[in-house]
Amino acid sequence: MDRNRNIEKLKITHSWDVLIIGGGASGLGVALSALSRGLSVLLVDKSDFAKGTSSRSTKLLHGGVRYLAQGHIGLVFEALKERGIIMRNAPHIASRQAFVIPVYSFFDLLKYGIGLKVYDIMAGKLRIGQSQWLSSRRVLQHLPNINKTGLKGGVLYYDGQFDDARLAINIVQTCDAMGGCMLNYMKIAQLLKNDKGDVTGAVLKDQLGKQEYNVTASAVVNATGVFADKILKLDAPDARRSIMPSQGAHLVLDLSFLGGKEAFMIPKTSDGRVLFGIPWQGKLLVGTTDTIRKNPKLEPKALESEITFILDTCKHYLAKAPGRQDVRSVFAGLRPLAAPSEEGAKTKEVSRSHKVAVSSSKLISIIGGKWTTYRKMGEDTIEAVSKIHGLKLKQENSENIPMVGATQKTHDGHWGVYGSEAGKIKSLIDKDAALGSLLHQNYPYTAAEVVWAMREEMAVKVEDVLARRLRILFLDAKAAAEMAPKVAEIMQEFLKKSDNWAAKQVEAFRALASKYMIDQ
């Protein structure tokens, strides 16, 4: 996957069937669906792929136990099906995860046990494990570091876990291999319209090379997540607000605080939120929160109140309570919830489902949704494209497309997320032993992976490598900052950049990494 090659393709091809704005989960779902139906696709993102919300999730592929409790039965069925499709098409990225709900009242033990049995039944043939009631003794066997005071028992159930940014990169690679023109750091400078006022394309500006490109498209899709309103207002300045961003914060701790391999789920905390503690890449990911944020940001920062809430909740449920000094990384993401028709609605009352909106200019926007249903979001959007523009398309086939890297063979350690590509990266080390050098003494990442990220995963900045290709910024921000100079040196040589470029990359990344660290 080569950005320069795709830029050349952009220079040659001025007209496309579909122009997709946004390289996160929803935009990638649209691209995959469109390509599976024979359409030509140009996808652009003003930053890196999955830079925003799509790299900042709780790393869960789930049917939505909470949605079941809220009565959103259709959404649960849809998500369970999509969970199964992702786990089948990207088994190197998505896997089964056992969850234990520790319960401190017999009523809750009955309630959650019955609820999860219903969840099992709804999953049907897509069920990935059977839930079961646990005695307090067995809960402690699964979660040895859980608070045992007043523990009445628990419920064990299974759901999916994945690496969000790695899945995004694999989808980009898959779409690229299918003929899609996928470009990061390409901004929409202006929407183009015909005499009728219909959107017919856009003026694109390369954020790296600074050139501008005029492109036309039969359909333009706004898949920018929490930034959907910016594109809608670019189309019509008086456009009604469509997104209500809700921030979710996460803390990353050492796995020793969990003491086992199973995740825990606290279904109702002091303020009604759900809290997860999930083993992820050798760390413990704890979250999340649900805080309304008026103005979306590309780099949202966890509020002090969110950090305090997560740590205080952990004190009630973990025998060894983590403190601020134990936090390896803190990050926040913004959920692109569809704005309610009534002002003042709470985020937990807003549907997590998605909707396809069509403007009078025929700009198509995909609003809301979540990672688990990214493919269905794309399918529904392309159905709208077909109807609005009268296109006769091939049958939808995106659910049968394996992602780049898909393999049932597991690789040890951190190599697992590369799937079938792992051997190709290791072969780089076989050819040049220097590429086997570690980027940090405490982590297994190698110089070869930096080269691979540039050559095959369209990484062009130090941040791209350390945040979304290797994920170390989300696992250990301090270590990530320490890796930056070596990564910049490798990239400088490969990309033929100046010393000044490398110095600026390190400076910019260290400034970013500081936002992922907690003041003691």
Short mmCIF file of C-alpha atoms in Angstrom, two decimals:
data_model
loop_
_atom_site.label_atom_id
_atom_site.label_comp_id
_atom_site.label_asym_id
_atom_site.label_seq_id
_atom_site.Cartn_x
_atom_site.Cartn_y
_atom_site.Cartn_z
CA MET A 1 0.00 0.00 0.00
CA ASP A 2 1.73 3.11 -1.28
CA ARG A 3 0.53 6.69 -0.71
CA ASN A 4 2.61 8.09 -3.57
CA ARG A 5 1.12 5.54 -5.96
CA ASN A 6 -2.37 6.51 -4.86
CA ILE A 7 -1.55 10.21 -5.33
CA GLU A 8 -0.55 9.38 -8.90
CA LYS A 9 -3.84 7.53 -9.33
CA LEU A 10 -5.64 10.66 -8.07
CA LYS A 11 -3.82 12.79 -10.64
CA ILE A 12 -4.89 10.51 -13.47
CA THR A 13 -8.47 9.72 -12.38
CA HIS A 14 -10.65 12.79 -11.89
CA SER A 15 -14.06 11.09 -11.67
CA TRP A 16 -15.19 8.41 -9.20
CA ASP A 17 -18.37 6.56 -8.39
CA VAL A 18 -18.06 7.32 -4.68
CA LEU A 19 -15.99 9.90 -2.80
CA ILE A 20 -15.86 9.02 0.91
CA ILE A 21 -14.84 11.67 3.42
CA GLY A 22 -13.44 10.06 6.55
CA GLY A 23 -11.07 7.15 7.16
CA GLY A 24 -12.47 5.84 10.42
CA ALA A 25 -14.73 2.83 11.01
CA SER A 26 -17.78 4.19 9.20
CA GLY A 27 -15.90 5.44 6.14
CA LEU A 28 -14.00 2.17 5.83
CA GLY A 29 -17.26 0.24 6.04
CA VAL A 30 -18.65 2.33 3.18
CA ALA A 31 -15.50 1.78 1.10
CA LEU A 32 -15.56 -1.98 1.64
CA SER A 33 -19.23 -2.23 0.69
CA ALA A 34 -18.85 -0.01 -2.38
CA LEU A 35 -15.85 -1.95 -3.69
CA SER A 36 -17.62 -5.26 -3.13
CA ARG A 37 -20.42 -3.99 -5.36
CA GLY A 38 -18.16 -2.93 -8.22
CA LEU A 39 -17.95 0.83 -7.59
CA SER A 40 -14.82 2.93 -7.97
CA VAL A 41 -13.87 4.45 -4.62
CA LEU A 42 -11.81 7.40 -3.45
CA LEU A 43 -11.51 7.68 0.34
CA VAL A 44 -9.79 10.62 1.99
CA ASP A 45 -9.08 11.60 5.58
CA LYS A 46 -7.67 14.95 6.71
CA SER A 47 -5.44 13.13 9.19
CA ASP A 48 -4.31 9.51 9.52
CA PHE A 49 -6.66 6.57 9.20
CA ALA A 50 -8.52 5.99 12.50
CA LYS A 51 -6.83 9.00 14.07
CA GLY A 52 -10.03 9.96 15.87
CA THR A 53 -12.65 7.88 17.66
CA SER A 54 -11.85 4.71 15.72
CA SER A 55 -8.53 4.18 17.55
CA ARG A 56 -9.89 5.15 20.98
CA SER A 57 -12.58 2.56 21.70
CA THR A 58 -12.83 0.14 24.63
CA LYS A 59 -11.56 -2.57 22.20
CA LEU A 60 -14.82 -4.53 22.40
CA LEU A 61 -16.76 -6.29 19.66
CA HIS A 62 -20.08 -6.81 21.35
CA GLY A 63 -23.75 -7.30 20.78
CA GLY A 64 -24.43 -4.83 23.54
CA VAL A 65 -25.47 -6.31 26.87
CA ARG A 66 -26.49 -2.78 27.87
CA TYR A 67 -28.66 -2.39 24.77
CA LEU A 68 -30.48 -5.58 25.71
CA ALA A 69 -31.32 -4.09 29.12
CA GLN A 70 -32.58 -0.93 27.35
CA GLY A 71 -34.82 -2.95 25.06
CA HIS A 72 -32.91 -2.29 21.81
CA ILE A 73 -33.44 -5.87 20.61
CA GLY A 74 -32.89 -5.15 16.91
CA LEU A 75 -29.56 -3.47 17.59
CA VAL A 76 -28.42 -6.45 19.68
CA PHE A 77 -29.28 -8.95 16.93
CA GLU A 78 -27.52 -6.79 14.32
CA ALA A 79 -24.40 -6.35 16.44
CA LEU A 80 -24.17 -10.06 17.32
CA LYS A 81 -24.25 -10.94 13.62
CA GLU A 82 -21.62 -8.32 12.78
CA ARG A 83 -19.43 -9.45 15.67
CA GLY A 84 -19.39 -12.92 14.13
CA ILE A 85 -18.49 -11.56 10.69
CA ILE A 86 -15.53 -9.56 12.01
CA MET A 87 -14.23 -12.51 14.04
CA ARG A 88 -14.46 -14.72 10.95
CA ASN A 89 -12.87 -12.24 8.52
CA ALA A 90 -10.14 -10.89 10.83
CA PRO A 91 -9.32 -13.70 13.30
CA HIS A 92 -5.80 -12.31 13.84
CA ILE A 93 -7.27 -9.05 15.15
CA ALA A 94 -10.49 -10.19 16.82
CA SER A 95 -10.81 -12.92 19.43
CA ARG A 96 -13.09 -14.29 22.11
CA GLN A 97 -12.79 -12.77 25.56
CA ALA A 98 -14.26 -14.12 28.79
CA PHE A 99 -15.89 -11.56 31.09
CA VAL A 100 -16.81 -11.96 34.74
CA ILE A 101 -19.42 -9.80 36.44
CA PRO A 102 -18.73 -9.84 40.20
CA VAL A 103 -22.06 -9.52 42.02
CA TYR A 104 -22.66 -8.26 45.53
CA SER A 105 -26.40 -8.98 45.93
CA PHE A 106 -28.43 -12.13 45.23
CA PHE A 107 -31.01 -10.12 43.27
CA ASP A 108 -28.34 -8.84 40.88
CA LEU A 109 -26.93 -12.36 40.57
CA LEU A 110 -30.31 -13.56 39.33
CA LYS A 111 -30.93 -10.52 37.13
CA TYR A 112 -27.60 -10.58 35.29
CA GLY A 113 -27.57 -14.35 35.03
CA ILE A 114 -30.97 -14.44 33.33
CA GLY A 115 -30.13 -11.46 31.13
CA LEU A 116 -26.97 -13.09 29.82
CA LYS A 117 -28.80 -16.36 29.16
CA VAL A 118 -31.11 -14.33 26.91
CA TYR A 119 -27.99 -12.82 25.29
CA ASP A 120 -26.74 -16.37 24.59
CA ILE A 121 -30.05 -17.35 23.01
CA MET A 122 -30.10 -14.24 20.81
CA ALA A 123 -26.60 -15.00 19.54
CA GLY A 124 -27.83 -18.38 18.29
CA LYS A 125 -25.32 -20.10 16.04
CA LEU A 126 -23.06 -17.04 16.35
CA ARG A 127 -22.66 -17.65 20.09
CA ILE A 128 -18.98 -17.75 21.05
CA GLY A 129 -19.39 -19.19 24.54
CA GLN A 130 -22.08 -20.05 27.06
CA SER A 131 -22.70 -17.87 30.09
CA GLN A 132 -22.80 -19.44 33.54
CA TRP A 133 -23.44 -18.52 37.15
CA LEU A 134 -20.36 -18.57 39.40
CA SER A 135 -20.02 -19.06 43.12
CA SER A 136 -17.98 -16.46 45.00
CA ARG A 137 -15.15 -19.01 45.19
CA ARG A 138 -15.10 -19.44 41.42
CA VAL A 139 -15.26 -15.68 40.86
CA LEU A 140 -12.08 -15.37 42.90
CA GLN A 141 -10.47 -18.13 40.86
CA HIS A 142 -11.13 -16.11 37.70
CA LEU A 143 -10.47 -12.68 39.25
CA PRO A 144 -8.07 -13.23 42.15
CA ASN A 145 -7.64 -9.48 42.70
CA ILE A 146 -11.33 -8.58 42.86
CA ASN A 147 -12.74 -7.21 46.11
CA LYS A 148 -14.13 -10.20 48.04
CA THR A 149 -15.97 -8.21 50.75
CA GLY A 150 -19.69 -8.93 50.39
CA LEU A 151 -19.16 -10.92 47.19
CA LYS A 152 -22.18 -13.17 46.53
CA GLY A 153 -21.01 -14.74 43.29
CA GLY A 154 -20.89 -13.70 39.67
CA VAL A 155 -21.73 -14.40 36.05
CA LEU A 156 -19.28 -15.49 33.35
CA TYR A 157 -20.04 -14.62 29.73
CA TYR A 158 -18.19 -14.22 26.44
CA ASP A 159 -17.87 -11.38 23.99
CA GLY A 160 -15.41 -10.19 21.36
CA GLN A 161 -12.23 -8.16 21.74
CA PHE A 162 -10.13 -6.54 19.03
CA ASP A 163 -7.49 -3.95 18.22
CA ASP A 164 -9.44 -1.08 16.67
CA ALA A 165 -6.67 0.82 14.85
CA ARG A 166 -5.04 -2.39 13.59
CA LEU A 167 -8.38 -3.54 12.14
CA ALA A 168 -8.76 -0.13 10.48
CA ILE A 169 -5.34 -0.45 8.82
CA ASN A 170 -6.18 -3.96 7.61
CA ILE A 171 -9.45 -2.72 6.10
CA VAL A 172 -7.56 0.11 4.36
CA GLN A 173 -5.11 -2.44 2.95
CA THR A 174 -7.97 -4.69 1.84
CA CYS A 175 -9.78 -1.84 0.09
CA ASP A 176 -6.53 -0.72 -1.51
CA ALA A 177 -5.97 -4.24 -2.86
CA MET A 178 -9.53 -4.22 -4.24
CA GLY A 179 -8.74 -1.11 -6.29
CA GLY A 180 -9.82 1.65 -3.91
CA CYS A 181 -7.77 4.84 -3.76
CA MET A 182 -7.17 5.32 -0.04
CA LEU A 183 -5.45 8.52 1.12
CA ASN A 184 -4.63 9.82 4.56
CA TYR A 185 -3.68 13.48 5.17
CA MET A 186 -5.98 14.63 2.38
CA LYS A 187 -8.42 17.36 3.43
CA ILE A 188 -11.71 18.49 1.92
CA ALA A 189 -11.12 22.17 1.13
CA GLN A 190 -14.44 22.71 -0.65
CA LEU A 191 -17.49 20.80 -1.86
CA LEU A 192 -18.30 21.20 -5.56
CA LYS A 193 -21.90 21.56 -6.76
CA ASN A 194 -23.73 21.70 -10.07
CA ASP A 195 -26.33 24.25 -11.21
CA LYS A 196 -29.06 22.36 -9.33
CA GLY A 197 -27.15 22.63 -6.06
CA ASP A 198 -26.28 18.93 -5.97
CA VAL A 199 -22.90 17.94 -4.54
CA THR A 200 -20.80 16.59 -7.41
CA GLY A 201 -17.32 16.37 -5.93
CA ALA A 202 -14.74 18.25 -3.92
CA VAL A 203 -11.53 20.21 -3.91
CA LEU A 204 -8.94 18.18 -2.00
CA LYS A 205 -5.82 19.57 -0.38
CA ASP A 206 -2.85 17.33 0.36
CA GLN A 207 -1.80 18.12 3.95
CA LEU A 208 1.73 16.89 3.23
CA GLY A 209 2.49 17.98 -0.33
CA LYS A 210 0.13 21.01 -0.22
CA GLN A 211 -1.17 20.40 -3.76
CA GLU A 212 -4.88 20.71 -4.53
CA TYR A 213 -6.95 18.30 -6.61
CA ASN A 214 -10.42 18.72 -8.09
CA VAL A 215 -12.40 15.48 -8.20
CA THR A 216 -15.94 14.65 -9.23
CA ALA A 217 -18.05 11.75 -7.97
CA SER A 218 -21.49 10.30 -8.62
CA ALA A 219 -22.00 10.22 -4.84
CA VAL A 220 -20.25 11.98 -1.96
CA VAL A 221 -20.45 10.35 1.46
CA ASN A 222 -19.82 12.18 4.71
CA ALA A 223 -18.42 9.56 7.09
CA THR A 224 -16.52 11.84 9.44
CA GLY A 225 -17.99 10.61 12.73
CA VAL A 226 -18.04 13.31 15.38
CA PHE A 227 -17.02 15.85 12.73
CA ALA A 228 -20.05 15.13 10.49
CA ASP A 229 -21.55 18.53 11.27
CA LYS A 230 -18.49 20.33 9.88
CA ILE A 231 -19.03 18.73 6.48
CA LEU A 232 -22.80 19.30 6.71
CA LYS A 233 -22.18 22.99 7.40
CA LEU A 234 -19.68 23.10 4.52
CA ASP A 235 -22.61 21.91 2.41
CA ALA A 236 -25.26 24.13 4.04
CA PRO A 237 -24.20 26.69 6.70
CA ASP A 238 -27.63 26.50 8.37
CA ALA A 239 -27.61 22.69 8.66
CA ARG A 240 -29.18 21.34 11.87
CA ARG A 241 -26.90 19.74 14.43
CA SER A 242 -26.74 15.97 13.82
CA ILE A 243 -24.10 14.77 16.31
CA MET A 244 -23.99 14.83 20.09
CA PRO A 245 -20.41 13.84 21.00
CA SER A 246 -20.04 11.75 24.12
CA GLN A 247 -16.57 11.33 25.57
CA GLY A 248 -15.31 8.03 26.88
CA ALA A 249 -12.06 8.01 28.86
CA HIS A 250 -9.81 5.01 29.52
CA LEU A 251 -6.87 4.32 31.82
CA VAL A 252 -4.18 1.75 31.08
CA LEU A 253 -2.57 -0.09 34.01
CA ASP A 254 -0.21 -3.00 34.47
CA LEU A 255 -1.98 -6.34 34.09
CA SER A 256 -0.94 -7.30 37.64
CA PHE A 257 -3.89 -5.26 38.96
CA LEU A 258 -6.22 -7.81 37.38
CA GLY A 259 -4.37 -10.97 38.33
CA GLY A 260 -6.00 -13.18 35.69
CA LYS A 261 -6.87 -13.52 32.02
CA GLU A 262 -10.59 -12.82 32.28
CA ALA A 263 -11.98 -9.32 31.93
CA PHE A 264 -14.39 -7.86 34.46
CA MET A 265 -17.51 -5.84 33.90
CA ILE A 266 -19.18 -3.69 36.53
CA PRO A 267 -22.71 -3.25 35.13
CA LYS A 268 -23.73 -0.36 37.33
CA THR A 269 -21.33 2.01 39.07
CA SER A 270 -22.08 4.84 41.49
CA ASP A 271 -23.46 7.06 38.73
CA GLY A 272 -25.05 4.35 36.59
CA ARG A 273 -22.20 3.86 34.15
CA VAL A 274 -20.74 0.53 33.04
CA LEU A 275 -17.06 -0.06 33.79
CA PHE A 276 -14.88 -2.61 32.02
CA GLY A 277 -11.46 -3.93 32.97
CA ILE A 278 -9.99 -5.73 29.96
CA PRO A 279 -6.65 -7.47 29.33
CA TRP A 280 -5.26 -5.86 26.16
CA GLN A 281 -1.78 -6.34 24.71
CA GLY A 282 -0.27 -7.21 28.06
CA LYS A 283 -1.91 -4.33 29.93
CA LEU A 284 -5.19 -3.73 31.75
CA LEU A 285 -7.53 -1.30 29.99
CA VAL A 286 -10.11 0.26 32.35
CA GLY A 287 -13.04 2.39 31.24
CA THR A 288 -15.17 4.02 30.19
CA THR A 289 -17.04 7.24 30.91
CA ASP A 290 -19.96 8.94 29.19
CA THR A 291 -19.51 12.71 29.22
CA ILE A 292 -21.24 15.09 26.83
CA ARG A 293 -18.75 17.32 25.00
CA LYS A 294 -20.05 20.28 23.05
CA ASN A 295 -17.19 20.74 20.59
CA PRO A 296 -15.45 17.69 19.09
CA LYS A 297 -11.65 17.65 19.02
CA LEU A 298 -9.28 15.44 17.07
CA GLU A 299 -7.25 14.93 20.26
CA PRO A 300 -9.79 14.90 23.10
CA LYS A 301 -8.30 14.87 26.59
CA ALA A 302 -9.67 12.95 29.55
CA LEU A 303 -11.14 15.25 32.19
CA GLU A 304 -9.83 15.13 35.74
CA SER A 305 -13.33 14.13 36.86
CA GLU A 306 -13.23 11.12 34.49
CA ILE A 307 -9.81 10.01 35.73
CA THR A 308 -10.96 10.34 39.35
CA PHE A 309 -14.18 8.44 38.63
CA ILE A 310 -12.36 5.47 37.08
CA LEU A 311 -9.73 5.30 39.84
CA ASP A 312 -12.35 5.66 42.60
CA THR A 313 -14.48 2.92 41.06
CA CYS A 314 -11.45 0.64 40.84
CA LYS A 315 -10.91 1.16 44.58
CA HIS A 316 -14.31 -0.40 45.26
CA TYR A 317 -13.78 -3.45 43.07
CA LEU A 318 -10.05 -4.22 43.02
CA ALA A 319 -8.28 -5.56 46.12
CA LYS A 320 -5.18 -3.61 45.15
CA ALA A 321 -6.35 -0.10 44.31
CA PRO A 322 -4.41 1.65 41.52
CA GLY A 323 -3.30 5.22 42.00
CA ARG A 324 -2.36 7.98 39.58
CA GLN A 325 1.25 6.80 39.66
CA ASP A 326 0.17 3.43 38.24
CA VAL A 327 -1.43 4.81 35.07
CA ARG A 328 0.72 4.01 32.02
CA SER A 329 -1.49 5.88 29.58
CA VAL A 330 -4.78 7.78 29.57
CA PHE A 331 -6.80 8.40 26.44
CA ALA A 332 -10.26 9.57 25.47
CA GLY A 333 -12.47 9.08 22.45
CA LEU A 334 -15.64 10.78 21.28
CA ARG A 335 -18.67 8.65 20.39
CA PRO A 336 -20.52 10.05 17.35
CA LEU A 337 -23.99 9.68 18.85
CA ALA A 338 -26.87 10.86 16.70
CA ALA A 339 -28.24 14.04 18.28
CA PRO A 340 -31.67 13.52 19.85
CA SER A 341 -34.69 15.48 18.65
CA GLU A 342 -35.12 16.79 22.18
CA GLU A 343 -32.51 18.91 23.88
CA GLY A 344 -31.17 17.71 27.21
CA ALA A 345 -31.36 13.97 26.57
CA LYS A 346 -28.73 11.97 28.45
CA THR A 347 -26.16 10.10 26.39
CA LYS A 348 -27.23 6.73 27.79
CA GLU A 349 -30.73 7.47 26.43
CA VAL A 350 -29.42 8.17 22.92
CA SER A 351 -29.50 5.25 20.49
CA ARG A 352 -26.15 3.65 19.60
CA SER A 353 -27.66 2.66 16.26
CA HIS A 354 -26.71 4.43 13.05
CA LYS A 355 -28.74 6.28 10.47
CA VAL A 356 -28.16 7.37 6.89
CA ALA A 357 -29.14 10.99 6.25
CA VAL A 358 -29.53 12.57 2.82
CA SER A 359 -29.23 16.34 2.42
CA SER A 360 -31.14 18.33 -0.21
CA SER A 361 -27.82 18.56 -2.08
CA LYS A 362 -27.72 14.74 -2.23
CA LEU A 363 -24.79 14.68 0.18
CA ILE A 364 -25.11 11.36 2.03
CA SER A 365 -24.09 11.25 5.70
CA ILE A 366 -23.70 8.20 7.92
CA ILE A 367 -24.51 9.29 11.47
CA GLY A 368 -23.85 7.44 14.75
CA GLY A 369 -23.05 3.74 14.96
CA LYS A 370 -20.20 1.81 16.54
CA TRP A 371 -17.18 -0.26 15.49
CA THR A 372 -18.93 -3.61 15.77
CA THR A 373 -21.45 -2.66 13.09
CA TYR A 374 -19.07 -0.78 10.78
CA ARG A 375 -19.73 -3.16 7.87
CA LYS A 376 -23.53 -2.91 8.16
CA MET A 377 -23.21 0.88 8.31
CA GLY A 378 -21.35 0.75 5.01
CA GLU A 379 -23.88 -1.60 3.46
CA ASP A 380 -26.82 0.66 4.43
CA THR A 381 -25.00 3.72 3.10
CA ILE A 382 -24.30 2.15 -0.29
CA GLU A 383 -27.93 1.03 -0.49
CA ALA A 384 -28.85 4.71 -0.13
CA VAL A 385 -26.32 5.65 -2.81
CA SER A 386 -27.89 3.11 -5.16
CA LYS A 387 -31.42 4.41 -4.60
CA ILE A 388 -30.62 8.13 -4.77
CA HIS A 389 -28.48 7.90 -7.89
CA GLY A 390 -30.34 5.07 -9.56
CA LEU A 391 -27.32 2.81 -9.72
CA LYS A 392 -27.69 -0.90 -10.43
CA LEU A 393 -25.02 -2.60 -8.39
CA LYS A 394 -23.65 -6.08 -7.89
CA GLN A 395 -24.93 -7.97 -4.87
CA GLU A 396 -23.44 -6.94 -1.52
CA ASN A 397 -20.55 -9.24 -0.66
CA SER A 398 -18.59 -7.41 2.03
CA GLU A 399 -19.44 -9.98 4.69
CA ASN A 400 -17.43 -12.62 2.82
CA ILE A 401 -14.22 -10.63 2.32
CA PRO A 402 -11.30 -11.66 4.58
CA MET A 403 -9.11 -8.81 5.74
CA VAL A 404 -5.44 -8.53 4.81
CA GLY A 405 -3.56 -10.60 7.40
CA ALA A 406 -6.49 -12.93 8.08
CA THR A 407 -5.25 -16.32 9.25
CA GLN A 408 -6.21 -18.98 11.77
CA LYS A 409 -2.54 -19.51 12.57
CA THR A 410 -1.53 -17.66 15.71
CA HIS A 411 1.82 -15.96 16.14
CA ASP A 412 3.45 -15.58 19.53
CA GLY A 413 3.50 -12.28 21.37
CA HIS A 414 2.98 -8.96 19.66
CA TRP A 415 3.42 -10.54 16.21
CA GLY A 416 -0.13 -11.89 16.45
CA VAL A 417 -1.83 -8.68 15.24
CA TYR A 418 -0.01 -8.94 11.89
CA GLY A 419 -1.53 -12.33 11.15
CA SER A 420 -0.24 -13.78 7.89
CA GLU A 421 1.90 -10.66 7.35
CA ALA A 422 4.09 -11.43 10.38
CA GLY A 423 6.38 -13.72 8.40
CA LYS A 424 7.00 -10.99 5.83
CA ILE A 425 8.13 -8.56 8.53
CA LYS A 426 10.40 -11.17 10.09
CA SER A 427 11.92 -11.81 6.65
CA LEU A 428 13.05 -8.17 6.62
CA ILE A 429 15.08 -8.93 9.74
CA ASP A 430 16.51 -12.08 8.10
CA LYS A 431 17.80 -9.90 5.25
CA ASP A 432 19.06 -7.09 7.49
CA ALA A 433 19.86 -8.00 11.09
CA ALA A 434 19.90 -4.32 12.08
CA LEU A 435 16.13 -4.23 11.56
CA GLY A 436 15.79 -6.68 14.44
CA SER A 437 16.94 -4.05 16.93
CA LEU A 438 14.39 -3.14 19.60
CA LEU A 439 12.84 0.31 19.74
CA HIS A 440 12.69 0.14 23.55
CA GLN A 441 14.31 -2.22 26.05
CA ASN A 442 11.00 -2.97 27.79
CA TYR A 443 8.95 -3.75 24.68
CA PRO A 444 9.31 -6.21 21.78
CA TYR A 445 8.73 -3.81 18.88
CA THR A 446 11.46 -3.79 16.22
CA ALA A 447 12.90 -1.43 13.63
CA ALA A 448 11.53 -3.75 10.93
CA GLU A 449 7.99 -2.90 12.01
CA VAL A 450 8.65 0.79 11.45
CA VAL A 451 9.85 0.04 7.91
CA TRP A 452 6.81 -2.18 7.35
CA ALA A 453 4.45 0.53 8.63
CA MET A 454 5.84 2.98 6.08
CA ARG A 455 6.08 0.53 3.19
CA GLU A 456 2.81 -1.37 3.61
CA GLU A 457 0.60 0.58 6.05
CA MET A 458 0.93 4.17 4.78
CA ALA A 459 2.51 5.57 7.96
CA VAL A 460 4.11 8.95 7.20
CA LYS A 461 4.63 10.44 10.67
CA VAL A 462 6.19 9.22 13.90
CA GLU A 463 2.75 9.50 15.50
CA ASP A 464 1.25 7.17 12.87
CA VAL A 465 3.73 4.47 13.84
CA LEU A 466 3.68 4.81 17.63
CA ALA A 467 -0.04 5.57 18.07
CA ARG A 468 -1.88 3.50 15.48
CA ARG A 469 0.51 0.93 13.98
CA LEU A 470 2.34 -0.25 17.13
CA ARG A 471 -0.23 1.12 19.67
CA ILE A 472 2.49 1.87 22.25
CA LEU A 473 1.22 5.43 22.83
CA PHE A 474 -2.01 3.89 24.15
CA LEU A 475 -0.16 1.30 26.23
CA ASP A 476 2.71 3.26 27.77
CA ALA A 477 2.97 6.95 26.87
CA LYS A 478 6.33 7.45 28.58
CA ALA A 479 7.92 4.55 26.71
CA ALA A 480 6.39 5.82 23.45
CA ALA A 481 8.04 9.22 23.97
CA GLU A 482 11.36 7.47 24.58
CA MET A 483 10.98 5.52 21.32
CA ALA A 484 10.32 8.61 19.21
CA PRO A 485 13.94 9.55 18.32
CA LYS A 486 14.78 6.06 17.06
CA VAL A 487 11.55 5.83 15.06
CA ALA A 488 12.20 9.27 13.56
CA GLU A 489 15.73 8.22 12.58
CA ILE A 490 14.44 5.10 10.78
CA MET A 491 11.71 7.08 9.03
CA GLN A 492 14.08 9.87 8.06
CA GLU A 493 16.35 7.43 6.24
CA PHE A 494 13.52 5.55 4.54
CA LEU A 495 11.58 8.67 3.48
CA LYS A 496 14.76 10.63 2.65
CA LYS A 497 13.87 13.49 4.98
CA SER A 498 16.08 16.15 6.58
CA ASP A 499 17.46 16.31 10.11
CA ASN A 500 15.10 19.22 10.69
CA TRP A 501 12.12 17.04 9.72
CA ALA A 502 13.19 14.34 12.18
CA ALA A 503 13.69 16.86 15.00
CA LYS A 504 10.24 18.37 14.43
CA GLN A 505 8.64 14.92 14.36
CA VAL A 506 10.18 14.02 17.72
CA GLU A 507 9.18 17.35 19.24
CA ALA A 508 5.60 17.06 17.98
CA PHE A 509 5.21 13.49 19.17
CA ARG A 510 6.62 14.15 22.63
CA ALA A 511 4.19 17.05 23.01
CA LEU A 512 1.37 14.70 22.05
CA ALA A 513 2.57 11.90 24.35
CA SER A 514 2.57 14.29 27.32
CA LYS A 515 -1.23 14.51 26.95
CA TYR A 516 -1.45 10.76 27.51
CA MET A 517 0.39 10.99 30.81
CA ILE A 518 -1.14 11.83 34.20
CA ASP A 519 0.37 14.41 36.51
CA GLN A 520 1.26 12.77 39.80
#
